[in-house]
GROMACS .gro file of N, CA and C in nm:
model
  438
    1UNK      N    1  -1.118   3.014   0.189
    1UNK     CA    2  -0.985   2.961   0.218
    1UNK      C    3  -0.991   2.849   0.321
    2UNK      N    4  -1.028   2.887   0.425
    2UNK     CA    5  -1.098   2.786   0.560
    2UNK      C    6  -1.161   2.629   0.484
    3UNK      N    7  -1.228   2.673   0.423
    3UNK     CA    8  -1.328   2.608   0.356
    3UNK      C    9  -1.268   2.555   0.310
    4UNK      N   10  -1.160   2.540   0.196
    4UNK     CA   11  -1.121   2.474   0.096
    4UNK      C   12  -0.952   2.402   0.191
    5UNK      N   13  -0.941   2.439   0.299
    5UNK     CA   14  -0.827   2.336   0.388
    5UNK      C   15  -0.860   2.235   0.428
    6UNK      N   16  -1.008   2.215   0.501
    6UNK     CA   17  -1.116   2.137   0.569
    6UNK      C   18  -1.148   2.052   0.447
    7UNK      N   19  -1.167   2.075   0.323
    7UNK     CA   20  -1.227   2.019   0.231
    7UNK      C   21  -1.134   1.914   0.181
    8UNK      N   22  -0.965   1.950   0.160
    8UNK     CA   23  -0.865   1.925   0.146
    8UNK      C   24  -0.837   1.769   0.242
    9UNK      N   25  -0.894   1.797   0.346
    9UNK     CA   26  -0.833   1.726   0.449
    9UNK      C   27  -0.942   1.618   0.506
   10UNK      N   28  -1.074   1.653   0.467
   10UNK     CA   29  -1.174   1.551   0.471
   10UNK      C   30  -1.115   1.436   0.358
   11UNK      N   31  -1.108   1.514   0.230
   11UNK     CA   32  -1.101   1.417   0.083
   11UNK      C   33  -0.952   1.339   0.109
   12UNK      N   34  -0.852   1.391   0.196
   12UNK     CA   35  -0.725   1.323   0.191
   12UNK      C   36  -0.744   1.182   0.310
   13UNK      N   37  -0.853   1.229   0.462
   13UNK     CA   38  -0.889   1.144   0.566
   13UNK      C   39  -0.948   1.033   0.476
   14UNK      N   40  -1.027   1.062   0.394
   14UNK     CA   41  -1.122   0.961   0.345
   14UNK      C   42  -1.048   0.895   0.240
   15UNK      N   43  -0.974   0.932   0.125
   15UNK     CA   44  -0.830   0.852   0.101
   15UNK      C   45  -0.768   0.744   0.149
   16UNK      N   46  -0.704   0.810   0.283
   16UNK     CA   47  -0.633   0.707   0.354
   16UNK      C   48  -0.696   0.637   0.398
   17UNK      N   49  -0.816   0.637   0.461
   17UNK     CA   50  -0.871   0.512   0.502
   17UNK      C   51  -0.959   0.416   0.413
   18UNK      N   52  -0.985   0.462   0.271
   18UNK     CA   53  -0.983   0.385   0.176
   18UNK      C   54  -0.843   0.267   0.177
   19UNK      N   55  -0.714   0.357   0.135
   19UNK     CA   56  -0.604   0.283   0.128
   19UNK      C   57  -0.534   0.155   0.217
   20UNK      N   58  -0.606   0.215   0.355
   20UNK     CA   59  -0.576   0.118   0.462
   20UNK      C   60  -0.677   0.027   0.432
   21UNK      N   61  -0.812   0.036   0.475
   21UNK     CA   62  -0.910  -0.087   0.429
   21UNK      C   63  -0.866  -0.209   0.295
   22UNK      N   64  -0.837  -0.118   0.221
   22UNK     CA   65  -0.782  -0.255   0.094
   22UNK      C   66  -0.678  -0.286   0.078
   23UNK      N   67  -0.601  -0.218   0.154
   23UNK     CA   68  -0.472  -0.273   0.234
   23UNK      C   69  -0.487  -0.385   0.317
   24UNK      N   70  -0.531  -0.360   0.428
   24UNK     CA   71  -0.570  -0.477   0.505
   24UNK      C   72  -0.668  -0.584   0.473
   25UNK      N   73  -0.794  -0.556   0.390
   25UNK     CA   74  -0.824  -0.657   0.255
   25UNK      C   75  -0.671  -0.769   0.230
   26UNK      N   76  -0.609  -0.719   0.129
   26UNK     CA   77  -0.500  -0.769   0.087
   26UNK      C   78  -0.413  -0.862   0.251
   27UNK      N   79  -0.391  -0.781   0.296
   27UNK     CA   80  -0.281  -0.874   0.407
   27UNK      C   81  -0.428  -0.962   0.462
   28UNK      N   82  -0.550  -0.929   0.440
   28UNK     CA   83  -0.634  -1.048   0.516
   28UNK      C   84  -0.638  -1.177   0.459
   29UNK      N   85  -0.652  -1.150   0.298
   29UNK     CA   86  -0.638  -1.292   0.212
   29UNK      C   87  -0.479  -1.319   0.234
   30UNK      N   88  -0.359  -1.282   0.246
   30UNK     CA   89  -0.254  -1.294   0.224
   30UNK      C   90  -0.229  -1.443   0.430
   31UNK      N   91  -0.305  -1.366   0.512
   31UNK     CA   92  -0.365  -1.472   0.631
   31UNK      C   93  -0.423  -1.597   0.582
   32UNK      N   94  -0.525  -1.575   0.514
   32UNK     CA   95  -0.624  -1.711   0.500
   32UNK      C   96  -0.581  -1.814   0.433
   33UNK      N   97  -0.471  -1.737   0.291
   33UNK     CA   98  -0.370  -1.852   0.240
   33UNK      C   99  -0.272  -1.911   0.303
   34UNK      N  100  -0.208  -1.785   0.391
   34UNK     CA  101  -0.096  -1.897   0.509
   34UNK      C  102  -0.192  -1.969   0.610
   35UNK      N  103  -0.282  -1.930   0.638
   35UNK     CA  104  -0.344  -2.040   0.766
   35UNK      C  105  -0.376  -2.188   0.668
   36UNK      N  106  -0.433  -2.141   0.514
   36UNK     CA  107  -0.514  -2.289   0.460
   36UNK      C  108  -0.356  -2.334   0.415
   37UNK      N  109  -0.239  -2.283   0.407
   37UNK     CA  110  -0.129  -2.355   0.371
   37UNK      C  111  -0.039  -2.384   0.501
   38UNK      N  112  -0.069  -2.408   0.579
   38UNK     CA  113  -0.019  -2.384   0.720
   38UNK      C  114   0.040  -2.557   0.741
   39UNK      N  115  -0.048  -2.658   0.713
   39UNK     CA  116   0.018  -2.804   0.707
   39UNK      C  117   0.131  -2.797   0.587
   40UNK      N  118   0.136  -2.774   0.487
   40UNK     CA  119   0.203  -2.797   0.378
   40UNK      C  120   0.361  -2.719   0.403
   41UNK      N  121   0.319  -2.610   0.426
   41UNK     CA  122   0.452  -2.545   0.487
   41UNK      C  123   0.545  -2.540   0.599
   42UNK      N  124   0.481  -2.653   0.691
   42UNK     CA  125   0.573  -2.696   0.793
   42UNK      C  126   0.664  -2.824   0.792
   43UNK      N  127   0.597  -2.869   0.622
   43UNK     CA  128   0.671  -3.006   0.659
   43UNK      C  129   0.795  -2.974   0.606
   44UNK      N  130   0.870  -3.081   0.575
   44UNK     CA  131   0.997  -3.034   0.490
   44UNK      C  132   1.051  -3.078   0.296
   45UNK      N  133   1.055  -2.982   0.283
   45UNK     CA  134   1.195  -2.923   0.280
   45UNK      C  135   1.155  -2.761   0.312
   46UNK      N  136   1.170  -2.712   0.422
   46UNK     CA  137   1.147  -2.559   0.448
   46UNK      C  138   1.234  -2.452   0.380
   47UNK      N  139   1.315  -2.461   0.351
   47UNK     CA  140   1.385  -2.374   0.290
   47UNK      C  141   1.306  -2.320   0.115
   48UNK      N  142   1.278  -2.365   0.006
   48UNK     CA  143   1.178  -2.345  -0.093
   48UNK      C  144   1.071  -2.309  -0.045
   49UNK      N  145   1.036  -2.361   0.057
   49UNK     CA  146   0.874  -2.264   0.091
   49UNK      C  147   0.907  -2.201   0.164
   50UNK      N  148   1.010  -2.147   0.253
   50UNK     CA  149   1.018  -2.024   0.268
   50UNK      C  150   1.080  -1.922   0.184
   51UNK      N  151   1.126  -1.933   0.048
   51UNK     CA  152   1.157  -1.838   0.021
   51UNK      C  153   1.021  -1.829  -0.069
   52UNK      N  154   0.929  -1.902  -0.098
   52UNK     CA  155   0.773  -1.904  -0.173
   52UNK      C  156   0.703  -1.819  -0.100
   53UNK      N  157   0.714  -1.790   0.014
   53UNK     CA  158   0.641  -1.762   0.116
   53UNK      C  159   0.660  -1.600   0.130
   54UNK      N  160   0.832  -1.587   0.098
   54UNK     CA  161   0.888  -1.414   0.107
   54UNK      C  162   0.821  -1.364  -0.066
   55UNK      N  163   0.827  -1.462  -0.140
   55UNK     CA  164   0.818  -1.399  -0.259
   55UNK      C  165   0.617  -1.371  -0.266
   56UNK      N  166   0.554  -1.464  -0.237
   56UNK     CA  167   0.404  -1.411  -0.191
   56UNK      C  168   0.363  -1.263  -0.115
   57UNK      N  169   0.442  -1.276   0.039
   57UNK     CA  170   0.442  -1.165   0.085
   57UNK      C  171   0.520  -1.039   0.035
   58UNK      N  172   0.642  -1.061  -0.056
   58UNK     CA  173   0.652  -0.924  -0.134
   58UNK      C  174   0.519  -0.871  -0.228
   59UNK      N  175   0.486  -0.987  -0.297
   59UNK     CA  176   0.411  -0.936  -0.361
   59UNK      C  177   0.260  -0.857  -0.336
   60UNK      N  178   0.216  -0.950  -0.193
   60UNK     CA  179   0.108  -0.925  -0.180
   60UNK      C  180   0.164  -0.742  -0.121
   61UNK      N  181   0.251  -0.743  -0.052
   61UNK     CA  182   0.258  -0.569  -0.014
   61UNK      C  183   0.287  -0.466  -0.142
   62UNK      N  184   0.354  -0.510  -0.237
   62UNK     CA  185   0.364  -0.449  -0.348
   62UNK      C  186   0.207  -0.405  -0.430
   63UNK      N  187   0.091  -0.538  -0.404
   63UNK     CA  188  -0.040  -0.495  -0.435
   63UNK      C  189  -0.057  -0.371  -0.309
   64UNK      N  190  -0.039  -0.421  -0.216
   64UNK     CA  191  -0.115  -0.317  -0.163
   64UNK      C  192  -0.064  -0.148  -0.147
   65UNK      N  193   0.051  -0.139  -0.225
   65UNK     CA  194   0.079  -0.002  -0.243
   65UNK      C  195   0.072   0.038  -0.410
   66UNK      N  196  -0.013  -0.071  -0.480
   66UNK     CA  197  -0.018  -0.032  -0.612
   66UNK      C  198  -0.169  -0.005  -0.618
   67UNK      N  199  -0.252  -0.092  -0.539
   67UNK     CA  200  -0.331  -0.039  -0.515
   67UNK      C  201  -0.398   0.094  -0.440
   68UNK      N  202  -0.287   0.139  -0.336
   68UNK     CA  203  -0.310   0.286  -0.248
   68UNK      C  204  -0.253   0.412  -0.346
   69UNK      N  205  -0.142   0.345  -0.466
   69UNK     CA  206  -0.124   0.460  -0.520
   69UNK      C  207  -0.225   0.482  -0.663
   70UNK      N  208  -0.300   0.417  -0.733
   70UNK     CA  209  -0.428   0.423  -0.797
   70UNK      C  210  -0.554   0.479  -0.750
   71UNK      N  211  -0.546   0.495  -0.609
   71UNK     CA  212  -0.646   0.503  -0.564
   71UNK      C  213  -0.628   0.638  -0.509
   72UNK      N  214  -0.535   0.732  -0.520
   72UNK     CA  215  -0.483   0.834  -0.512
   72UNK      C  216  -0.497   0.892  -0.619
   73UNK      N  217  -0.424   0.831  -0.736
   73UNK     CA  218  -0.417   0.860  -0.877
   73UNK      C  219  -0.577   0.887  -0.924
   74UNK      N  220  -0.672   0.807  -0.900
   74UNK     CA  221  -0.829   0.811  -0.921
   74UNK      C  222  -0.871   0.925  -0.912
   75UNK      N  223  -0.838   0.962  -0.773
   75UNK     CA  224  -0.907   1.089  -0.680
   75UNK      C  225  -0.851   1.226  -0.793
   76UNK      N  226  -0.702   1.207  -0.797
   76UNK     CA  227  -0.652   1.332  -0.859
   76UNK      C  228  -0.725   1.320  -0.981
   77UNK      N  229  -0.741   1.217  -1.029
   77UNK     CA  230  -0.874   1.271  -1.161
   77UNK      C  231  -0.936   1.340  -1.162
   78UNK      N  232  -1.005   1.226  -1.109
   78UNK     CA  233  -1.190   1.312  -1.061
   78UNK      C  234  -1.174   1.406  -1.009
   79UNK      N  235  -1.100   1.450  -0.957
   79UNK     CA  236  -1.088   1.620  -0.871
   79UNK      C  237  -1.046   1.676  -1.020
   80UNK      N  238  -1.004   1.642  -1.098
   80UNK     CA  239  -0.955   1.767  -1.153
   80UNK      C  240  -0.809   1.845  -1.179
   81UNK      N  241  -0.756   1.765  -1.089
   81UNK     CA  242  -0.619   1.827  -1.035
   81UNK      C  243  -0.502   1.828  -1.140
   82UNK      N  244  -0.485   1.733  -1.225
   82UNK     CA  245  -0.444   1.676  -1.329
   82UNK      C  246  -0.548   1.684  -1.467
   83UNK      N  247  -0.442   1.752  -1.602
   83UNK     CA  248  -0.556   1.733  -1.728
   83UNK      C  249  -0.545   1.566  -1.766
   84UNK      N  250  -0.449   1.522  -1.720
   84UNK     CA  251  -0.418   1.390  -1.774
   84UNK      C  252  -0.436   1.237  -1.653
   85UNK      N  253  -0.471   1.142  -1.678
   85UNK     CA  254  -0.457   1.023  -1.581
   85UNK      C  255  -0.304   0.984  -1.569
   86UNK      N  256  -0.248   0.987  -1.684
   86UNK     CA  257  -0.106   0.954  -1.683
   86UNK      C  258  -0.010   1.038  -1.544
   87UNK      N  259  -0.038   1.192  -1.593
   87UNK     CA  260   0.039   1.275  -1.450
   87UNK      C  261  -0.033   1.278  -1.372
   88UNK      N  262  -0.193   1.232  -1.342
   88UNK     CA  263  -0.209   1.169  -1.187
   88UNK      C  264  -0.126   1.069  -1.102
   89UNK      N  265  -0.109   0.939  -1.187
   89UNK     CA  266  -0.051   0.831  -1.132
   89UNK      C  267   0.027   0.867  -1.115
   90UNK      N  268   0.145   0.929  -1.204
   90UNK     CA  269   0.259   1.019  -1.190
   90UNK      C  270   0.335   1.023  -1.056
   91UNK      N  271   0.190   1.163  -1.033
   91UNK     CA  272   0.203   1.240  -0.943
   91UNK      C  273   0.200   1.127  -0.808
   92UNK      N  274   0.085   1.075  -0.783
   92UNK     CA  275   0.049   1.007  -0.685
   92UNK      C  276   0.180   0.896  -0.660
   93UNK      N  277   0.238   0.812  -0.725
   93UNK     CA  278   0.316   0.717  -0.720
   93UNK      C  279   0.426   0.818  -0.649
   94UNK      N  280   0.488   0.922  -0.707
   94UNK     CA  281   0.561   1.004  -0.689
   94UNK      C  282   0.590   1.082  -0.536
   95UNK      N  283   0.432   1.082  -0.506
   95UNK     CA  284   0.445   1.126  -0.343
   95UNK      C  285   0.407   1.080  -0.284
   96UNK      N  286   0.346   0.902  -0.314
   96UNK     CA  287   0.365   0.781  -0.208
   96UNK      C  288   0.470   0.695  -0.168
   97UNK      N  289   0.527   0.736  -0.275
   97UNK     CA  290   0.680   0.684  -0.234
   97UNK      C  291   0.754   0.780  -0.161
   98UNK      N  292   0.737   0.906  -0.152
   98UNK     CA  293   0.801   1.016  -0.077
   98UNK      C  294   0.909   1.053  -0.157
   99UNK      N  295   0.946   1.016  -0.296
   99UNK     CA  296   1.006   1.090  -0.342
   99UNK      C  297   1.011   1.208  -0.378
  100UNK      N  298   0.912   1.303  -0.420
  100UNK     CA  299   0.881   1.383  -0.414
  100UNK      C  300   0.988   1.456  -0.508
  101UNK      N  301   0.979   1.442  -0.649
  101UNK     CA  302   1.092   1.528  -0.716
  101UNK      C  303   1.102   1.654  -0.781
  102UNK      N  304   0.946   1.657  -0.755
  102UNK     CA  305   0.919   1.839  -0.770
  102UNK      C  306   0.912   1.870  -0.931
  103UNK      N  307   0.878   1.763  -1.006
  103UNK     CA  308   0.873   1.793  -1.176
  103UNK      C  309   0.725   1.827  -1.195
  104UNK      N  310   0.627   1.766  -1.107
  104UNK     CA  311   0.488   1.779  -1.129
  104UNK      C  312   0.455   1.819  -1.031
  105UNK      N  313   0.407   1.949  -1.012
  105UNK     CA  314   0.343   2.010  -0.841
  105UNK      C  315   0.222   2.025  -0.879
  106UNK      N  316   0.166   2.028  -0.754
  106UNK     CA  317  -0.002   2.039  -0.716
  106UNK      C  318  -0.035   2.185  -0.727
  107UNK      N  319  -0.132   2.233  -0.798
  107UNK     CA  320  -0.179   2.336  -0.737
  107UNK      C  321  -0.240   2.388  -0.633
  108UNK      N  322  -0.174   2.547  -0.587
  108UNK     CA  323  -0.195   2.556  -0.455
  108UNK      C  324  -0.333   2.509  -0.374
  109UNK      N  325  -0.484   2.560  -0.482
  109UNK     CA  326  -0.536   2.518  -0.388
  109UNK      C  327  -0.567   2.369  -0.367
  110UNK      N  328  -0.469   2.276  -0.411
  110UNK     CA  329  -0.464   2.140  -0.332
  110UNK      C  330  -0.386   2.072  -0.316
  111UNK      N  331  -0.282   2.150  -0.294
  111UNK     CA  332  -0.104   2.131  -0.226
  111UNK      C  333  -0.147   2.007  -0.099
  112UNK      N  334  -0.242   2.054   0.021
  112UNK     CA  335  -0.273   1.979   0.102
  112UNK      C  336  -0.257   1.839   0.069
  113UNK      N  337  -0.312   1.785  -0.035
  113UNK     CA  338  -0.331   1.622  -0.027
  113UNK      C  339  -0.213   1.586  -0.105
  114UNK      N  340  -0.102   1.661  -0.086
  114UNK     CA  341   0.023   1.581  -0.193
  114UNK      C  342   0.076   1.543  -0.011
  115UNK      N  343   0.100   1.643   0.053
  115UNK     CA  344   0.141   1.585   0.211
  115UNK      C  345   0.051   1.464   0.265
  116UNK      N  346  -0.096   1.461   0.215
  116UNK     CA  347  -0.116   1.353   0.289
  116UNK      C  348  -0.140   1.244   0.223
  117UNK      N  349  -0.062   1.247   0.079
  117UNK     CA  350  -0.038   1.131   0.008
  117UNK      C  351   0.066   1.093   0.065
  118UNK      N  352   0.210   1.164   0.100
  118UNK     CA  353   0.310   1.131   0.066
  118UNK      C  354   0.309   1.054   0.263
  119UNK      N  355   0.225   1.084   0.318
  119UNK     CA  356   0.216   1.036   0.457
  119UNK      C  357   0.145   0.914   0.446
  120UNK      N  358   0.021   0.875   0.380
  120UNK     CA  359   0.006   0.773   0.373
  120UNK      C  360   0.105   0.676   0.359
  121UNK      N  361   0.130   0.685   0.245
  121UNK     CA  362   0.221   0.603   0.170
  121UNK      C  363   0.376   0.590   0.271
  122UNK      N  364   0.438   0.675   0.371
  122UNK     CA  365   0.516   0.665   0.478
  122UNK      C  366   0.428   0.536   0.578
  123UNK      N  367   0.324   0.570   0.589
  123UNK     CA  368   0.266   0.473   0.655
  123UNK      C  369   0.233   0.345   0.625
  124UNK      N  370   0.188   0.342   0.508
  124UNK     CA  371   0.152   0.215   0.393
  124UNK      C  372   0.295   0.159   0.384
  125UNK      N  373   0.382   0.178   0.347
  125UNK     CA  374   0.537   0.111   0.346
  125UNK      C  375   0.556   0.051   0.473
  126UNK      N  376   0.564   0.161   0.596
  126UNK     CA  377   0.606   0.079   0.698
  126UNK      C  378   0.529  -0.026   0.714
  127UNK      N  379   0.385  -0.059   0.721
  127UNK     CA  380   0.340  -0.118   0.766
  127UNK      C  381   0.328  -0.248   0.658
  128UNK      N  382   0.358  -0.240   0.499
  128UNK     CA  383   0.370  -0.354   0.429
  128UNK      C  384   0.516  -0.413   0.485
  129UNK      N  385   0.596  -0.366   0.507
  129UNK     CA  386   0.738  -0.398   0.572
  129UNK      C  387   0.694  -0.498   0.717
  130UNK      N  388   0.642  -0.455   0.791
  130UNK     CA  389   0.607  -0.490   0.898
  130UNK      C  390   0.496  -0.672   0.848
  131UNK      N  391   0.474  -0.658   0.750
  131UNK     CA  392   0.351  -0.794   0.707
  131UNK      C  393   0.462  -0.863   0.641
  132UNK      N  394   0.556  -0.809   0.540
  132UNK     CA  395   0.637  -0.920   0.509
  132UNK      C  396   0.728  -1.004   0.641
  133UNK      N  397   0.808  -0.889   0.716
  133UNK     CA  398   0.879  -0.971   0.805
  133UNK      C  399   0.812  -1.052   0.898
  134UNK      N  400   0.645  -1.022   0.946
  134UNK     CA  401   0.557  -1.122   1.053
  134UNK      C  402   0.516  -1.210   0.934
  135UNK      N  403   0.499  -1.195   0.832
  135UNK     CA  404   0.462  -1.346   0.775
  135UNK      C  405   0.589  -1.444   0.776
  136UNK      N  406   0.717  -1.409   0.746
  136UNK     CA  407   0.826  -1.517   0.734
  136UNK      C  408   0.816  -1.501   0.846
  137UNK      N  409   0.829  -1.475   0.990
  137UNK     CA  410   0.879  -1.496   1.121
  137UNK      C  411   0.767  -1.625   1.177
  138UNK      N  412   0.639  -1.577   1.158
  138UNK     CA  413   0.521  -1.699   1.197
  138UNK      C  414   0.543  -1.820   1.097
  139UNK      N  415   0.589  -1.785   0.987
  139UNK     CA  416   0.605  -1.924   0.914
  139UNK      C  417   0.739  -1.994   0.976
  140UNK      N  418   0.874  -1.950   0.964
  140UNK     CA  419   0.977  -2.025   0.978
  140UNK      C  420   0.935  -2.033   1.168
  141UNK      N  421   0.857  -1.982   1.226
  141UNK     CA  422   0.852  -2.032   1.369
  141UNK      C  423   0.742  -2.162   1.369
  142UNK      N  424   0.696  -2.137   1.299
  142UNK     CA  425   0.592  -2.285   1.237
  142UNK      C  426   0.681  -2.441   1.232
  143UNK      N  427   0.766  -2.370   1.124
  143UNK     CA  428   0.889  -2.517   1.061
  143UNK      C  429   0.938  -2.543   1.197
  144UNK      N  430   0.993  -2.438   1.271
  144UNK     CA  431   1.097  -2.522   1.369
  144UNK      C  432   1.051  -2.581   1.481
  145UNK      N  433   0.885  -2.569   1.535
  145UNK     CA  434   0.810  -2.577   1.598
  145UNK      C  435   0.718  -2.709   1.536
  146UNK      N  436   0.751  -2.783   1.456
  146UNK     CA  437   0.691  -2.875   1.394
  146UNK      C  438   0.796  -2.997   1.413
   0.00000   0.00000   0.00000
């Protein structure tokens, strides 16, 4: 029992910090394009490139929670947890978003990693939230500063 909580909670640690690493992957290239576009977007007309700029950074955070929830979805494979890939992703999309609607449950012995999906993914949101609004804030402080 011991055994299989610890086991639970190694495979969910090592998860999330998968998810964060190619997370932050993603917001790193999502940097290197605003720094190499950094002349082009200060000149004017600012208004079109800034809304180019919100529609990049949606997207790039939208990769990076399509990518944390696949990569969830993976695991519930290969574990087993699921007969199908389809109600992995399912599942995983399902309790990274924190919806959590209770049509597809985990079995008990690996209930554990649906909580620390559904925490990632609390975390993974805030913090794609947090990259869209600092990318428009450093850009439009760019324009008016130019």
């Amino acid at each position: 029992m011991t055994w299989n909580l610890f086991h639970q909670i190694a495979i969910g640690s090592g998860l999330v910090l998968i998810s964060v690493l190619l997370s932050g992957a993603i917001f790193f290239a999502l940097e290197i394009l605003m720094a190499r576009s950094h002349l082009w977007l200060i000149r004017r007309p600012h208004l079109p490139k800034l809304i180019l700029v919100l529609i990049i950074s949606v997207l790039a955070a939208l990769g990076m929670i399509t990518v944390s929830v696949w990569v969830w979805a993976i695991a519930y494979y290969k574990l087993a947890v699921f007969v199908t890939f389809e109600a992995s992703l399912y599942f995983s999309l399902v309790s990274f978003t924190t919806l959590g609607f209770g049509d597809i449950i985990l079995p008990p012995e690996w209930r554990i990693l649906s909580g620390m999906t559904a925490a990632n993914g609390f975390l993974n949101i805030g913090m794609m939230s947090a990259v869209v609004l600092e990318t428009l804030r450093v850009v439009r402080k760019n324009q008016l500063g130019s």
